[in-house]
XYZ file of C-alpha atoms in Angstrom:
380
model
C -0.021 -0.014 -0.022
C 2.859 2.437 -0.742
C 2.211 5.983 -1.652
C 4.753 7.614 -3.814
C 3.608 11.084 -4.380
C 5.293 14.017 -6.020
C 3.960 17.118 -4.664
C 2.867 18.454 -1.299
C -0.228 20.056 -2.915
C -2.928 18.218 -4.937
C -1.232 15.810 -7.123
C -4.502 15.821 -9.232
C -4.338 19.538 -9.754
C -0.592 19.545 -10.729
C -0.378 16.581 -12.975
C -1.306 17.375 -16.678
C -3.412 15.154 -18.704
C -6.628 13.040 -18.188
C -8.015 12.171 -14.840
C -6.678 8.700 -14.804
C -3.115 9.947 -14.937
C -3.850 12.130 -11.904
C -4.491 8.989 -9.523
C -1.666 7.419 -7.636
C -2.566 4.055 -8.976
C 0.244 2.191 -7.047
C -1.446 2.942 -3.962
C -5.246 3.270 -4.884
C -5.439 -0.290 -6.396
C -5.100 -1.679 -2.768
C -8.613 -0.485 -2.108
C -9.790 -3.706 -3.963
C -9.147 -5.396 -0.686
C -11.984 -3.362 0.768
C -14.226 -5.808 -1.103
C -13.753 -8.170 1.907
C -15.697 -5.792 4.493
C -18.014 -4.913 1.759
C -19.138 -8.482 1.240
C -19.249 -8.939 5.062
C -21.789 -6.252 5.356
C -23.757 -7.513 2.235
C -23.962 -11.077 3.766
C -24.382 -10.341 7.413
C -27.357 -11.893 8.868
C -29.657 -10.123 11.232
C -28.448 -6.604 10.328
C -30.985 -4.027 10.198
C -31.476 -2.023 7.060
C -30.147 1.257 8.570
C -27.017 -0.445 9.878
C -26.475 -2.421 6.668
C -26.780 1.013 4.766
C -24.223 2.723 7.080
C -21.877 -0.260 6.533
C -22.035 -0.164 2.832
C -21.845 3.770 2.583
C -19.084 3.598 5.109
C -16.873 1.178 3.136
C -17.604 2.917 -0.163
C -16.742 6.223 1.133
C -13.602 5.037 2.972
C -12.388 3.625 -0.342
C -12.984 7.044 -2.117
C -11.305 9.032 0.655
C -8.259 6.724 0.684
C -7.861 7.027 -3.024
C -8.190 10.785 -2.793
C -5.776 11.048 0.245
C -2.930 9.031 -1.223
C -3.289 11.015 -4.561
C -3.140 14.554 -2.713
C -1.045 14.072 0.342
C 2.641 15.232 0.600
C 5.095 12.243 0.522
C 7.520 11.552 3.246
C 10.572 12.815 1.278
C 8.966 16.240 1.035
C 9.101 16.913 4.683
C 12.061 19.126 5.706
C 14.827 17.433 7.328
C 14.574 19.537 10.656
C 10.803 19.872 10.784
C 9.279 19.664 14.151
C 6.955 16.780 15.267
C 3.885 19.053 14.781
C 5.115 20.026 11.228
C 5.664 16.446 10.432
C 2.185 15.396 11.563
C 0.167 18.355 10.358
C -0.065 17.152 6.685
C -1.691 13.951 7.793
C -4.753 15.765 9.120
C -6.531 16.428 5.779
C -6.402 12.737 4.998
C -6.834 11.199 8.377
C -9.694 13.302 9.417
C -11.986 12.057 6.619
C -10.834 8.517 7.057
C -11.670 8.621 10.712
C -15.134 9.913 9.969
C -15.814 7.227 7.263
C -14.424 4.596 9.740
C -16.998 5.905 12.141
C -19.851 5.653 9.518
C -18.764 1.923 8.882
C -19.031 0.881 12.641
C -22.798 0.235 12.791
C -22.603 -2.245 9.899
C -19.161 -3.570 10.308
C -18.421 -3.589 13.926
C -15.051 -5.241 14.622
C -14.673 -5.839 11.084
C -13.468 -2.263 10.669
C -10.273 -3.696 11.573
C -9.810 -4.258 7.930
C -8.998 -0.533 7.653
C -5.923 -0.751 9.729
C -3.420 -1.488 6.950
C -4.767 1.347 4.919
C -4.433 3.747 7.848
C -0.858 2.458 8.552
C 0.271 2.745 5.059
C -1.065 6.270 4.674
C 0.679 7.300 7.946
C 4.061 5.537 7.002
C 4.360 6.957 3.386
C 3.553 10.571 4.417
C 5.897 10.965 7.334
C 9.638 10.507 7.987
C 10.565 6.936 8.852
C 11.242 7.550 12.705
C 7.884 9.537 13.269
C 5.887 7.098 11.136
C 7.130 3.996 12.776
C 6.616 5.604 16.113
C 2.984 6.361 15.369
C 2.168 3.160 13.721
C 3.735 0.993 16.512
C 1.717 2.849 19.186
C -1.570 2.481 17.180
C -0.719 -1.196 16.506
C -0.135 -1.819 20.099
C -3.572 -0.388 21.030
C -5.100 -2.352 18.253
C -3.452 -5.774 19.583
C -4.533 -4.881 23.183
C -8.123 -4.214 21.903
C -8.166 -7.550 20.048
C -7.082 -9.647 22.960
C -8.922 -7.775 25.717
C -12.030 -6.091 24.296
C -13.217 -8.209 21.454
C -16.430 -10.311 22.352
C -15.830 -13.287 20.066
C -12.935 -15.361 18.640
C -13.930 -14.143 15.065
C -13.666 -10.486 15.834
C -10.354 -11.072 17.731
C -8.699 -12.901 14.646
C -9.964 -10.092 12.381
C -8.100 -7.522 14.412
C -5.170 -9.548 14.802
C -4.934 -10.518 11.073
C -5.142 -6.763 9.994
C -2.596 -5.869 12.637
C -0.110 -8.434 11.554
C -0.091 -6.955 8.029
C 1.973 -4.120 9.648
C 5.430 -5.603 9.117
C 4.778 -6.069 5.284
C 3.966 -2.173 4.989
C 6.991 -1.187 7.134
C 9.395 -3.185 4.918
C 7.695 -1.410 1.935
C 8.232 1.957 3.424
C 11.852 1.201 4.203
C 12.417 -0.231 0.802
C 10.946 2.690 -0.867
C 13.384 4.965 1.218
C 16.298 2.745 0.301
C 15.383 2.924 -3.466
C 15.222 6.665 -3.361
C 18.582 7.026 -1.675
C 19.933 4.585 -4.235
C 18.658 6.586 -7.008
C 19.897 9.882 -5.699
C 23.329 8.329 -5.238
C 23.289 7.218 -8.885
C 22.246 10.520 -10.139
C 24.923 12.262 -8.227
C 27.519 9.722 -9.742
C 26.181 10.390 -13.140
C 26.580 14.015 -12.683
C 30.134 13.535 -11.489
C 30.961 11.296 -14.536
C 29.392 13.945 -16.886
C 31.545 16.650 -15.460
C 34.677 14.441 -15.792
C 33.899 13.649 -19.357
C 33.306 17.232 -20.275
C 36.502 18.126 -18.408
C 38.395 15.596 -20.588
C 36.804 17.080 -23.701
C 37.744 20.605 -22.785
C 41.278 19.326 -22.223
C 41.455 17.476 -25.440
C 40.094 20.337 -27.364
C 42.287 23.003 -25.972
C 45.457 20.714 -25.831
C 45.055 19.829 -29.461
C 44.073 23.358 -30.808
C 46.829 25.182 -28.706
C 49.501 22.780 -29.986
C 48.533 23.352 -33.690
C 48.130 27.023 -33.043
C 51.511 27.335 -31.558
C 53.168 25.422 -34.439
C 51.392 27.489 -37.217
C 52.362 30.773 -35.424
C 55.964 29.581 -35.373
C 55.874 28.783 -39.121
C 54.110 32.057 -39.888
C 56.877 33.973 -37.807
C 59.564 32.309 -39.963
C 57.705 33.097 -43.196
C 56.998 36.719 -42.559
C 60.256 37.993 -44.198
C 60.969 35.093 -46.491
C 57.672 34.457 -47.960
C 54.957 36.991 -46.864
C 52.188 35.438 -48.999
C 52.621 31.960 -47.247
C 52.717 33.807 -43.957
C 49.476 35.396 -44.645
C 47.891 31.858 -45.528
C 49.281 30.547 -42.299
C 47.746 33.390 -40.334
C 44.443 32.785 -42.138
C 44.599 29.214 -40.983
C 45.290 30.290 -37.508
C 42.343 32.469 -37.526
C 40.100 29.809 -38.828
C 41.349 27.031 -36.354
C 41.022 29.569 -33.535
C 37.399 30.351 -34.225
C 36.635 26.572 -34.749
C 38.269 25.723 -31.424
C 36.346 28.655 -29.695
C 33.126 27.156 -31.055
C 34.079 23.733 -29.968
C 34.856 25.099 -26.401
C 31.679 27.140 -26.163
C 29.577 24.123 -27.027
C 31.388 21.958 -24.415
C 30.999 24.714 -21.784
C 27.326 25.174 -22.455
C 26.913 21.408 -21.791
C 28.814 21.777 -18.557
C 26.722 24.827 -17.521
C 23.375 23.027 -17.956
C 21.857 23.276 -14.665
C 20.802 20.315 -12.390
C 17.151 20.931 -11.376
C 17.782 19.994 -7.541
C 20.966 22.329 -7.697
C 18.985 25.054 -9.314
C 16.337 24.956 -6.743
C 18.956 25.507 -4.062
C 20.510 28.165 -6.274
C 17.278 30.056 -6.684
C 16.434 29.852 -3.138
C 19.736 31.338 -2.145
C 19.439 34.107 -4.755
C 15.858 34.969 -3.731
C 16.723 35.101 0.085
C 19.784 37.318 -0.759
C 17.341 39.555 -2.361
C 15.149 39.580 0.644
C 12.385 37.485 -1.035
C 10.736 34.719 1.100
C 10.278 31.421 -0.927
C 8.011 28.593 -0.688
C 8.744 25.355 -2.546
C 5.980 22.817 -3.281
C 7.143 19.607 -4.918
C 10.229 17.457 -5.109
C 13.033 17.949 -7.966
C 13.743 14.259 -7.784
C 10.140 13.413 -8.804
C 10.525 15.227 -12.021
C 11.644 12.650 -14.848
C 15.220 13.081 -15.849
C 14.481 14.126 -19.527
C 12.352 17.126 -18.165
C 14.976 18.379 -15.566
C 17.384 20.236 -17.748
C 14.384 22.363 -19.537
C 12.835 23.046 -15.994
C 16.081 23.980 -14.459
C 16.742 26.530 -17.214
C 13.103 27.918 -16.753
C 13.658 28.259 -13.073
C 17.003 30.010 -13.544
C 15.493 32.522 -15.982
C 12.328 33.186 -13.843
C 14.497 33.636 -10.731
C 16.669 36.133 -12.489
C 13.528 38.131 -13.644
C 12.040 38.115 -10.088
C 15.372 39.453 -8.603
C 15.963 42.104 -11.222
C 12.328 43.304 -11.924
C 9.522 42.071 -9.929
C 10.066 43.837 -6.631
C 8.413 40.902 -4.953
C 8.357 40.014 -1.248
C 7.309 36.372 -1.714
C 7.708 33.739 -4.345
C 5.959 30.407 -4.726
C 7.745 27.693 -6.683
C 5.689 24.612 -7.683
C 7.482 21.595 -9.234
C 5.763 18.421 -10.507
C 6.255 16.054 -13.552
C 5.942 18.198 -16.640
C 5.208 21.177 -14.704
C 7.009 24.311 -13.148
C 5.185 27.227 -11.791
C 6.813 30.498 -10.401
C 4.248 33.039 -8.970
C 5.500 36.272 -7.323
C 3.535 39.000 -5.551
C 5.590 41.832 -7.180
C 4.621 44.784 -9.433
C 3.638 42.539 -12.314
C 4.259 43.313 -16.138
C 2.105 46.259 -16.117
C 1.450 45.772 -19.908
C 5.242 45.515 -20.600
C 6.296 42.982 -23.117
C 8.359 40.023 -21.763
C 12.155 40.520 -22.322
C 14.655 38.527 -24.407
C 15.318 36.151 -21.590
C 11.638 34.833 -21.511
C 11.563 34.939 -25.296
C 14.711 32.543 -25.406
C 13.078 30.390 -22.707
C 9.834 30.103 -24.811
C 11.981 28.981 -27.736
C 13.811 26.241 -25.503
C 10.439 25.047 -24.126
C 8.756 24.862 -27.389
C 11.653 23.014 -29.008
C 10.755 20.091 -26.649
C 7.139 20.463 -27.536
C 6.195 22.187 -24.236
C 4.459 25.392 -23.491
C 5.341 28.668 -21.604
C 2.769 31.020 -20.345
C 3.130 34.333 -18.530
C 0.161 35.730 -16.684
C 0.107 39.121 -15.033
C -1.476 39.524 -12.538
C -1.442 36.017 -11.087
C -5.148 34.692 -11.083
C -4.504 33.090 -7.886
C -3.549 36.274 -5.883
C -4.706 39.124 -8.143
C -1.047 40.602 -8.157
C 2.422 39.874 -9.291
C 3.156 37.541 -12.111
C 2.589 33.720 -12.703
C 5.097 31.955 -15.179
C 4.059 28.391 -15.964
C 6.111 25.856 -17.939
C 4.387 22.599 -19.061
C 6.085 19.839 -20.802
C 4.660 16.683 -22.408
């Protein structure tokens, strides 16, 4: 029942495309197991019509709430490293409160069989909080569930229902630990790839400059010897030196351009630093690592350009940066465009985005706040 989400805000609102691409299917498909409590309510003998209706409505609404919660709640890796306990638990409330209400709605029809909800609640907690916090909360909740199963349940059947659901906890914990290890491994691999790329580019620059400067030196020596003896030959040598120098300069520029292509995660940090230096507060929503690698270069360039514009022209006090697969939004509360035409920087960015079949929109004022500017980049 893992939840691997990409943005602290609504995943459905930020992910472009049809509705079925906005659902976190890897987590939502687990609601099929709720057919078990649903069938229990349907087949229960001696259950009054109102209680049966409450049970069926409770199971159905719990499934819907769970699907919504895992598709819109922040993932564990979006929590700041030094967040307080209250800051770690606060994002759980929008999902846990409706889950608790639908659980209460199920009680008249399900009774102790509402224990089938425990794995869903545990998975939601574990995959939306840091490991230490989530494990502590789930361990305490599971201890209470085990105590209730042994002490309070009136029948053996009810007891085994609770015990069976509680015993699913280790599987969810292992999945959560595996998810964290997988993310760490991917991050280490990406960092290693960046190092390899820089080493390769460094070798390219060395090879280009080493060869070109050697040839230029030899030709310059030849031209010097020919200046008095054969001026026409010396001119030809000098022309070749100029041509070779221009070609080498173009090769170096192309190589350096590849070297300067920003990494998205690094650019997020650089933008945060630049904006804070300009006394602009920043709120980041989303995880750069959740953006597909093929989109990161373009979004990094877009973030670099929009950050430059905010620092130079916006006069803003606050900037909101939103990242998701195929999406970058940068909204500020500054003076806005005021009818001015976007400059060369945004024009060049638009060409870069359209070259990869994406779109760039600049809206001033920002429709969400009524002031400032909203820059949005969408990629296929």
